[in-house]
PDB file of N, CA and C in Angstrom:
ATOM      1  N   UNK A   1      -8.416   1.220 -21.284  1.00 68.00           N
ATOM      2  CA  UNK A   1      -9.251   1.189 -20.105  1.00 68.00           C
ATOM      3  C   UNK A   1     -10.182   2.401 -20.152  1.00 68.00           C
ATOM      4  N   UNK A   2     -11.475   2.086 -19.836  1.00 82.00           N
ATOM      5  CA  UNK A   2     -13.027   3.140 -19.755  1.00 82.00           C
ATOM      6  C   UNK A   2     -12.345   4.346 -18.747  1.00 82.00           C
ATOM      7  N   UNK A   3     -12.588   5.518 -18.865  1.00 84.00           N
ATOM      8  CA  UNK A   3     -12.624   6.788 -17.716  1.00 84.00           C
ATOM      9  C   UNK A   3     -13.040   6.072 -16.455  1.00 84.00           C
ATOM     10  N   UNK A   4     -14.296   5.145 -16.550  1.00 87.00           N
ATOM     11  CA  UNK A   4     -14.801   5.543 -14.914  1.00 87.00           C
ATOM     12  C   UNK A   4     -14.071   4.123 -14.756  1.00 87.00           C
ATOM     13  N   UNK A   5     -13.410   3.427 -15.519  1.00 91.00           N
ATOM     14  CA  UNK A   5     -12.762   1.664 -14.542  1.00 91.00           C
ATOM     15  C   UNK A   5     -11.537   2.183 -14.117  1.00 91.00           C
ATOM     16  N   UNK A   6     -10.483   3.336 -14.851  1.00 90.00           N
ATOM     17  CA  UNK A   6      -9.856   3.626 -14.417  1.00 90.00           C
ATOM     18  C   UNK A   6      -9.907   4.668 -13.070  1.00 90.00           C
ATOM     19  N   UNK A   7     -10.805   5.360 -13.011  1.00 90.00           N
ATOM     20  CA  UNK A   7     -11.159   6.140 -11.725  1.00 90.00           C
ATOM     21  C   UNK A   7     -11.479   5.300 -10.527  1.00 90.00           C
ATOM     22  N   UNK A   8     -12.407   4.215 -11.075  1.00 93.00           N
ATOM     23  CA  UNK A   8     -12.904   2.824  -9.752  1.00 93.00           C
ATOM     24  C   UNK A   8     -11.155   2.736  -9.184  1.00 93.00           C
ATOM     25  N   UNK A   9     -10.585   2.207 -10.138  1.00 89.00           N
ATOM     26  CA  UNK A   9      -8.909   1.791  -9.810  1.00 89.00           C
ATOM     27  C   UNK A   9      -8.641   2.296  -8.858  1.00 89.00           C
ATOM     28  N   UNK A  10      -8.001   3.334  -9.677  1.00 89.00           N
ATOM     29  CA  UNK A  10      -7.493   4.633  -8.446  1.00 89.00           C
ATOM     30  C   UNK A  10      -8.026   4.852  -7.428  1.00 89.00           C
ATOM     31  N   UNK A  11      -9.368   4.752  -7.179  1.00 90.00           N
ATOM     32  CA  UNK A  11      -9.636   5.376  -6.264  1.00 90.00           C
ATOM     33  C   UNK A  11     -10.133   4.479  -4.767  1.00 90.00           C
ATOM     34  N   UNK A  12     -10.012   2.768  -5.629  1.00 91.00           N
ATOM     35  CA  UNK A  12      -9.731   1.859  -4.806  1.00 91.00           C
ATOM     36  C   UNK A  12      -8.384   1.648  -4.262  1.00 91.00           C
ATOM     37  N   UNK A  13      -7.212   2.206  -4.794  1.00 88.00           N
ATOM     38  CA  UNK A  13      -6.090   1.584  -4.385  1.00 88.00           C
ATOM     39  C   UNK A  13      -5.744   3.066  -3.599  1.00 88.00           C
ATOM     40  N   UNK A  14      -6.689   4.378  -3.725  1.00 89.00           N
ATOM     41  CA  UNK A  14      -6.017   5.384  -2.732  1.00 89.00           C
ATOM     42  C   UNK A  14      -6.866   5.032  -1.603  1.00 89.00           C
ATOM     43  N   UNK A  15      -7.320   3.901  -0.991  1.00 88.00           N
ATOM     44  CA  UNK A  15      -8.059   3.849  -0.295  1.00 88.00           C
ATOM     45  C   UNK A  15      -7.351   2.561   0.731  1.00 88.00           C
ATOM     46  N   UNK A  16      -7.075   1.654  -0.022  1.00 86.00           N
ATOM     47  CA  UNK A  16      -6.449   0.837   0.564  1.00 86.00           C
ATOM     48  C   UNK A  16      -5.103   0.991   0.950  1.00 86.00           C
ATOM     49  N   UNK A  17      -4.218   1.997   0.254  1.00 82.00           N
ATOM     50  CA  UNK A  17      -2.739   1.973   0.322  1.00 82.00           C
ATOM     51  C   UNK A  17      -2.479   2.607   2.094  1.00 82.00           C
ATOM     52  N   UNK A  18      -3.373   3.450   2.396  1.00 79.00           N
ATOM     53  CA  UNK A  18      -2.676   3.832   4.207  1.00 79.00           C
ATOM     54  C   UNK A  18      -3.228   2.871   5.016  1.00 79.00           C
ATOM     55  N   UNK A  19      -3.611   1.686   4.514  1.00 78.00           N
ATOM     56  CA  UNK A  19      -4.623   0.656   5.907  1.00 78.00           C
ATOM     57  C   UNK A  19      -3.056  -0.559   5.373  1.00 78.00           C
ATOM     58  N   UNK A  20      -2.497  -0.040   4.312  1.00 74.00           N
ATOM     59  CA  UNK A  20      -0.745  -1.320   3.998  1.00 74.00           C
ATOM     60  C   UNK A  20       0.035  -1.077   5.220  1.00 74.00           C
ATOM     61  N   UNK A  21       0.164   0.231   5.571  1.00 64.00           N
ATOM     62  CA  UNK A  21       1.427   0.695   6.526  1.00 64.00           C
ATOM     63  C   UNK A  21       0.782  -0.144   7.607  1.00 64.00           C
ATOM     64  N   UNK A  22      -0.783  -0.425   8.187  1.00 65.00           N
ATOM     65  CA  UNK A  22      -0.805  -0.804   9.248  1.00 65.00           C
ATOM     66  C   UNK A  22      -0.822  -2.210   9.348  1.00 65.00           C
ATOM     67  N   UNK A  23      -0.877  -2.811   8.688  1.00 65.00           N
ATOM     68  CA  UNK A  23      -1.268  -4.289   8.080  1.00 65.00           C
ATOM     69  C   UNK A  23      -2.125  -5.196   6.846  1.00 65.00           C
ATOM     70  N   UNK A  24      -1.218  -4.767   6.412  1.00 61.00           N
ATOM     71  CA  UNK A  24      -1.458  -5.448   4.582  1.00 61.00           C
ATOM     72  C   UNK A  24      -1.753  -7.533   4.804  1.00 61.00           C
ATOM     73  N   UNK A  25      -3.097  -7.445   4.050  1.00 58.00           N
ATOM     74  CA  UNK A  25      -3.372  -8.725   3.846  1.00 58.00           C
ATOM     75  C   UNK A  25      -2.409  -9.667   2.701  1.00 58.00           C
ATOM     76  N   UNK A  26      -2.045  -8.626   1.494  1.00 70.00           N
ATOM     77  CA  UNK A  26      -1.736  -9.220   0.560  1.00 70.00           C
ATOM     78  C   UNK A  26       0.114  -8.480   0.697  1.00 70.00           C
ATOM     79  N   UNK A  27       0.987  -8.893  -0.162  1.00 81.00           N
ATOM     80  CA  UNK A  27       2.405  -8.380  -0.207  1.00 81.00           C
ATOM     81  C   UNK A  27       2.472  -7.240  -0.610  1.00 81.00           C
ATOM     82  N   UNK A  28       3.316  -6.190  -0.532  1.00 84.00           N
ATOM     83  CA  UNK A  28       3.226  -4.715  -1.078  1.00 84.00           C
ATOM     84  C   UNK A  28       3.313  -5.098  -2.659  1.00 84.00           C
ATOM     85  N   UNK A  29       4.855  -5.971  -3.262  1.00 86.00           N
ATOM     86  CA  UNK A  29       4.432  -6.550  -4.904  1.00 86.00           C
ATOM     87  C   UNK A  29       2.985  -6.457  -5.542  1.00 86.00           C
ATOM     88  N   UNK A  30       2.589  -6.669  -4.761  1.00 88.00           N
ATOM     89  CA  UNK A  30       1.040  -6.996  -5.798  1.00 88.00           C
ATOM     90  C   UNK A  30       0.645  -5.859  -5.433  1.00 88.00           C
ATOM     91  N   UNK A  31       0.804  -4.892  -5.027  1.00 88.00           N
ATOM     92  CA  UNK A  31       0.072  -3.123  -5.164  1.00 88.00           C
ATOM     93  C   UNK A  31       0.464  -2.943  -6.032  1.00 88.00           C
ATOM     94  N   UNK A  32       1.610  -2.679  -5.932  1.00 91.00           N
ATOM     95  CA  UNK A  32       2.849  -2.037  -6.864  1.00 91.00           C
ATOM     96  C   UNK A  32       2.681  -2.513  -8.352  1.00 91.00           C
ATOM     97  N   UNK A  33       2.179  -4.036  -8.520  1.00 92.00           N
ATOM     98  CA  UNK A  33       2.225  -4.070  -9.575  1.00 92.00           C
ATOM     99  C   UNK A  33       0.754  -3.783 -10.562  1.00 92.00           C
ATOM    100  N   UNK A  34      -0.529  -3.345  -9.848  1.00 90.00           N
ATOM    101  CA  UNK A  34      -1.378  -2.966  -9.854  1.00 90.00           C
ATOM    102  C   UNK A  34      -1.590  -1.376  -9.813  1.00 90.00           C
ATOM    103  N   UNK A  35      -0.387  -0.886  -9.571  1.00 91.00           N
ATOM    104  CA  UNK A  35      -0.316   0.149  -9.307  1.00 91.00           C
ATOM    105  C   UNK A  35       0.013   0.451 -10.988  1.00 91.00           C
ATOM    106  N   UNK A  36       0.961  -0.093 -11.252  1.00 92.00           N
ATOM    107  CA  UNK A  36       2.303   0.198 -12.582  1.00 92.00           C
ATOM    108  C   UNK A  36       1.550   0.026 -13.514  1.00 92.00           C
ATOM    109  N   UNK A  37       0.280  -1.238 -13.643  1.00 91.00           N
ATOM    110  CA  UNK A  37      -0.286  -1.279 -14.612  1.00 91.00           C
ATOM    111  C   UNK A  37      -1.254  -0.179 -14.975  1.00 91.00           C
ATOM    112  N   UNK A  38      -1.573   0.615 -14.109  1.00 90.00           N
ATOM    113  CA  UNK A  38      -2.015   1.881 -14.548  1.00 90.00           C
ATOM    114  C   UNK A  38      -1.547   2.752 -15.002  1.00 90.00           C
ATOM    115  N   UNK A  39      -0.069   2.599 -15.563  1.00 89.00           N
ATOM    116  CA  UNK A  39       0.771   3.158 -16.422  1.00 89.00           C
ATOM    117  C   UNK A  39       0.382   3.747 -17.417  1.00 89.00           C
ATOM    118  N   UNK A  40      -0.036   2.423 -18.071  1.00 88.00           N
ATOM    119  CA  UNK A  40       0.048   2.941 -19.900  1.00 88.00           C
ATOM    120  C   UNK A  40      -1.570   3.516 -19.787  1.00 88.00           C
ATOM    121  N   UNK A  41      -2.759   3.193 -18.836  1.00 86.00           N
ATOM    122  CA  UNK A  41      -3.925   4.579 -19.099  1.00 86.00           C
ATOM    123  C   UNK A  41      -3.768   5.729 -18.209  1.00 86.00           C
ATOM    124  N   UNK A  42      -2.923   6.086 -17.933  1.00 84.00           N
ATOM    125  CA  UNK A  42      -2.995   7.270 -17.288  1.00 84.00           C
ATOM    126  C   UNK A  42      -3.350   8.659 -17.660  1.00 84.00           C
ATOM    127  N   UNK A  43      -3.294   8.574 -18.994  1.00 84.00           N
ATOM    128  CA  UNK A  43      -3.628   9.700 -19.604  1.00 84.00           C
ATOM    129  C   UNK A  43      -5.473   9.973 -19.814  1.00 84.00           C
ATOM    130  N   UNK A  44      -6.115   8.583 -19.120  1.00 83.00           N
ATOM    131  CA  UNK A  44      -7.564   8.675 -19.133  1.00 83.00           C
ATOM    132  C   UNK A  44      -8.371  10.149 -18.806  1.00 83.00           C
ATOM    133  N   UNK A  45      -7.760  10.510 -17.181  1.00 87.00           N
ATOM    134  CA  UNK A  45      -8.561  11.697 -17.000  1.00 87.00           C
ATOM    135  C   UNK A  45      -7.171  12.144 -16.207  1.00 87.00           C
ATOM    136  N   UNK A  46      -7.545  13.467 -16.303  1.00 86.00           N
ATOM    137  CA  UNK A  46      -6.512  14.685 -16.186  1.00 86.00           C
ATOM    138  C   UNK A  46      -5.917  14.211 -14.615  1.00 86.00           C
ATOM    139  N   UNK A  47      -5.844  14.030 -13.858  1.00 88.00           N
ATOM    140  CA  UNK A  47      -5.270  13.611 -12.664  1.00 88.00           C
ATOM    141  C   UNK A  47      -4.576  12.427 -12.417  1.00 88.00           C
ATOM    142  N   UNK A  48      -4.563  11.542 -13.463  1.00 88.00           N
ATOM    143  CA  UNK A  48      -4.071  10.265 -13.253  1.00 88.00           C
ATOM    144  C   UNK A  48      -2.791  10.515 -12.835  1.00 88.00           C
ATOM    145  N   UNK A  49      -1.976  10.702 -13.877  1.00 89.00           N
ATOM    146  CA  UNK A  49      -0.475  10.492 -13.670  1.00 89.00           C
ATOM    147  C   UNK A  49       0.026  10.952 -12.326  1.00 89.00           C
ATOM    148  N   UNK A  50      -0.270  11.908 -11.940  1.00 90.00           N
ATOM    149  CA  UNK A  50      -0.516  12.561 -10.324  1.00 90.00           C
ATOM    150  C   UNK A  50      -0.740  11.510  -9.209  1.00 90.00           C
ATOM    151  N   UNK A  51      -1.702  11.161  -9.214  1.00 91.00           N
ATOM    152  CA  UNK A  51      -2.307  10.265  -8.887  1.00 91.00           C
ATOM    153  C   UNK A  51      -1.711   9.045  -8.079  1.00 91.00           C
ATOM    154  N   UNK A  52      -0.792   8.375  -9.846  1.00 91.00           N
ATOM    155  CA  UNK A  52      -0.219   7.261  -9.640  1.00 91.00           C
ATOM    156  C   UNK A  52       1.037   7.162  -8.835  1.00 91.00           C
ATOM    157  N   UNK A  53       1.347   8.343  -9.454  1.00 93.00           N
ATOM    158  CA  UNK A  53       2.620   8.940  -8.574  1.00 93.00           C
ATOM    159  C   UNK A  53       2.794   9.193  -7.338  1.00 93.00           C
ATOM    160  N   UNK A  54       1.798   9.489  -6.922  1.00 92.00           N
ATOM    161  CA  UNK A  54       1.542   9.763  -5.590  1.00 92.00           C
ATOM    162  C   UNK A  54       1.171   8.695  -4.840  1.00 92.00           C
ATOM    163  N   UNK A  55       0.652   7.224  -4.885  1.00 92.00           N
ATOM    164  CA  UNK A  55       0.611   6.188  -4.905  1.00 92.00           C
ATOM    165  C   UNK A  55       1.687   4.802  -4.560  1.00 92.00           C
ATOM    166  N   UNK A  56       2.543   5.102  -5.581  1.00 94.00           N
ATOM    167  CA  UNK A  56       4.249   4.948  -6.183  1.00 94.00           C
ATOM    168  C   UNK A  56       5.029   5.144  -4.754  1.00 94.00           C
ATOM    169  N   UNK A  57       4.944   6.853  -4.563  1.00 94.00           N
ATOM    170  CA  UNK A  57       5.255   7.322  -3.518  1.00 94.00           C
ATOM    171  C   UNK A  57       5.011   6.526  -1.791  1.00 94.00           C
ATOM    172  N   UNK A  58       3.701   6.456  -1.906  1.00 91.00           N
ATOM    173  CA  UNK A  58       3.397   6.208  -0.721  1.00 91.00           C
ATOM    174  C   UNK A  58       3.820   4.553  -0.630  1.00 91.00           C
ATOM    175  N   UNK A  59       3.655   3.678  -0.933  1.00 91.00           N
ATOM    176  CA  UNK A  59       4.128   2.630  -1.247  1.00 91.00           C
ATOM    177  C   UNK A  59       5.956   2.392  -1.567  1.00 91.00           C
ATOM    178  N   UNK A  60       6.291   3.412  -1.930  1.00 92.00           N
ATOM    179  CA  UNK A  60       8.044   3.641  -1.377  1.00 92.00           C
ATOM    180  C   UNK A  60       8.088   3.753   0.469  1.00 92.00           C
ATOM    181  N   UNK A  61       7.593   4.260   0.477  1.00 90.00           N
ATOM    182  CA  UNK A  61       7.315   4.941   2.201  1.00 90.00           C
ATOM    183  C   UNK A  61       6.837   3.581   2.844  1.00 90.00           C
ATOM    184  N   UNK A  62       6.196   3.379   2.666  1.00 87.00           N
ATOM    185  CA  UNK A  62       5.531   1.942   3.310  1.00 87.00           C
ATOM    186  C   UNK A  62       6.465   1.149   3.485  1.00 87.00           C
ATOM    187  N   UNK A  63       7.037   0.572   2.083  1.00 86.00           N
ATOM    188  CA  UNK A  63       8.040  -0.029   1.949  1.00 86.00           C
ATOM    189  C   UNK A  63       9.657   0.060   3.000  1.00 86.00           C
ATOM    190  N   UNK A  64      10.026   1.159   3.137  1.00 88.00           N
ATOM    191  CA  UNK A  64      10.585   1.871   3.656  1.00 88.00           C
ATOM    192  C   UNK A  64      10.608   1.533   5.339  1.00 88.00           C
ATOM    193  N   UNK A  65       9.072   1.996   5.625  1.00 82.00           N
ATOM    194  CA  UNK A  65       9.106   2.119   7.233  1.00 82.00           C
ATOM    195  C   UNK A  65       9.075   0.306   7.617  1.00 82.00           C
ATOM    196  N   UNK A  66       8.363  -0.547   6.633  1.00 77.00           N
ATOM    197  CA  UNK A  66       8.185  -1.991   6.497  1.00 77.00           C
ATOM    198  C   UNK A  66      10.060  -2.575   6.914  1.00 77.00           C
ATOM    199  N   UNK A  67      10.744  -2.027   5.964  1.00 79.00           N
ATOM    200  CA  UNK A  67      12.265  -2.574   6.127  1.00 79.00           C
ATOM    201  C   UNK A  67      12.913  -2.005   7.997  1.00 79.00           C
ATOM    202  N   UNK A  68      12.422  -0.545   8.124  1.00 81.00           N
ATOM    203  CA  UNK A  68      13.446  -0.213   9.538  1.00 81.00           C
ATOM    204  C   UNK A  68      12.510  -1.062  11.035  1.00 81.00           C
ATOM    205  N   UNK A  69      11.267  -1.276  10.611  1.00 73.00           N
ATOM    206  CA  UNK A  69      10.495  -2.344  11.952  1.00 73.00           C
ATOM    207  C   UNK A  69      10.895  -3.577  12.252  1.00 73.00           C
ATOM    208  N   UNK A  70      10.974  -3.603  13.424  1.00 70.00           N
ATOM    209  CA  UNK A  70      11.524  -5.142  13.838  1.00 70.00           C
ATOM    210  C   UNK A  70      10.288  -6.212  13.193  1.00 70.00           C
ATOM    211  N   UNK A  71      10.810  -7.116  13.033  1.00 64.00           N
ATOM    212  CA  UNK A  71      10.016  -8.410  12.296  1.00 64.00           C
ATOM    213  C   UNK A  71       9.156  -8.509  13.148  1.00 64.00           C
ATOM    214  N   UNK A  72       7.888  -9.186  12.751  1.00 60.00           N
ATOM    215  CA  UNK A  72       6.706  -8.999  13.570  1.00 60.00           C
ATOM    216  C   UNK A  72       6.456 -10.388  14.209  1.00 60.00           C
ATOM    217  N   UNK A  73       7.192 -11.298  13.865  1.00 59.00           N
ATOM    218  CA  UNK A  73       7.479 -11.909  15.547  1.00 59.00           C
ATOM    219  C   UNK A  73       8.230 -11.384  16.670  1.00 59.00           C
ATOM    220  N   UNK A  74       8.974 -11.025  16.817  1.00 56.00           N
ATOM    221  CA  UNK A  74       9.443  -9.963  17.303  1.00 56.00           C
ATOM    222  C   UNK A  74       8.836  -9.411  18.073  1.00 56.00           C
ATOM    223  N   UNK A  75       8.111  -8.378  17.731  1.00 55.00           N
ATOM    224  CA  UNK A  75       6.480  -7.942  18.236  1.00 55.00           C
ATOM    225  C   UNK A  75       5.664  -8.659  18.900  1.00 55.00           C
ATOM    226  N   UNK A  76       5.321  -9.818  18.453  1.00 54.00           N
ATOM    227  CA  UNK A  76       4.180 -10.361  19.650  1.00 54.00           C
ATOM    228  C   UNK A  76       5.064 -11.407  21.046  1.00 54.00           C
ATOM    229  N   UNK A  77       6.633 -11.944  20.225  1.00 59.00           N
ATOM    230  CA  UNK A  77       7.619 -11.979  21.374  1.00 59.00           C
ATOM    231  C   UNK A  77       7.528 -11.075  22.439  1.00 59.00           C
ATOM    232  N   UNK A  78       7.849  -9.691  22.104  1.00 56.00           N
ATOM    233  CA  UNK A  78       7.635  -8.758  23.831  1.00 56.00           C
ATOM    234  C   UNK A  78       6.621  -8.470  23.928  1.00 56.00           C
ATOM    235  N   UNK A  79       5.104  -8.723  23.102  1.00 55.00           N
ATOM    236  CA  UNK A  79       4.128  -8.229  23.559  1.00 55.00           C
ATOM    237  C   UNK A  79       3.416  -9.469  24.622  1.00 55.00           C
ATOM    238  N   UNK A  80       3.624 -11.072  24.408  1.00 55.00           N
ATOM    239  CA  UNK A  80       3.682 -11.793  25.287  1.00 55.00           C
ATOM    240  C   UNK A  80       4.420 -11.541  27.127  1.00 55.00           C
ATOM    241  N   UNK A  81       5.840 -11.040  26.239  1.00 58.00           N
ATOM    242  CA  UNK A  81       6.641 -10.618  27.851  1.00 58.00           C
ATOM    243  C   UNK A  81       5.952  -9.583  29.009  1.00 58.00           C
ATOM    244  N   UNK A  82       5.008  -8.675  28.171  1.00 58.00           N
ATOM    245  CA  UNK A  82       4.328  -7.821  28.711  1.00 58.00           C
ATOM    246  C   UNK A  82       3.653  -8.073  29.538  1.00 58.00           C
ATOM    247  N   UNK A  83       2.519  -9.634  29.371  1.00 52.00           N
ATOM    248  CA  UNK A  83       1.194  -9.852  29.572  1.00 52.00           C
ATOM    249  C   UNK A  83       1.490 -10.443  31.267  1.00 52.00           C
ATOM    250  N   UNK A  84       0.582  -9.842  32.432  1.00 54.00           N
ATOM    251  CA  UNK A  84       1.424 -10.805  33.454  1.00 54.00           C
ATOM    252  C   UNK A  84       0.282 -11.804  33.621  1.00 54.00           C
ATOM    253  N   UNK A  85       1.716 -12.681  34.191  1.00 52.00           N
ATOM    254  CA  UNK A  85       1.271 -13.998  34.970  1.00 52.00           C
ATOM    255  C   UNK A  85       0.054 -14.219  36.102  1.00 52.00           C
ATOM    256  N   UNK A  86      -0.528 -15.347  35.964  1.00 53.00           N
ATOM    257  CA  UNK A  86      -1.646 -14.801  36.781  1.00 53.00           C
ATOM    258  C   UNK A  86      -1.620 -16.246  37.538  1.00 53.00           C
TER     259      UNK A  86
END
């Protein structure tokens, strides 16, 4: 992979990964595995591996806070209970 396709990468997926915690269009899998495939060029430019890692990271975390939230029906269940009757 070119220096600057791998920099586009990165620097698309550090962009999208904190808008996952609030509502991800696509499954966290498909970051992750977009993520991993930036594995084997990481050695492109001096920050990668950093980078990815840090990435990795945040996407553990996501993952993470994703498992302790109540299911998101759930969510619009009491957010309905909220709404009053009119």
């Amino acid at each position: 992979m070119l220096h600057h396709q791998f920099e586009k990468e990165l620097a698309h997926l550090e962009l999208i990964f904190p808008l996952l915690a609030e509502d991800g269009a696509f499954a966290l899998s498909y970051w992750r595995s977009r993520t991993t495939a930036l594995l084997a060029d990481q050695s492109v430019i001096p920050s990668g591996a950093r980078r990815i890692v840090w990435l990795l990271d945040l996407l553990d975390k996501i993952e993470q806070e994703a498992l302790a939230a109540p299911p998101r029906r759930a969510k619009l269940i009491h957010a309905q209970k909220q709404v009053p009757v009119r």
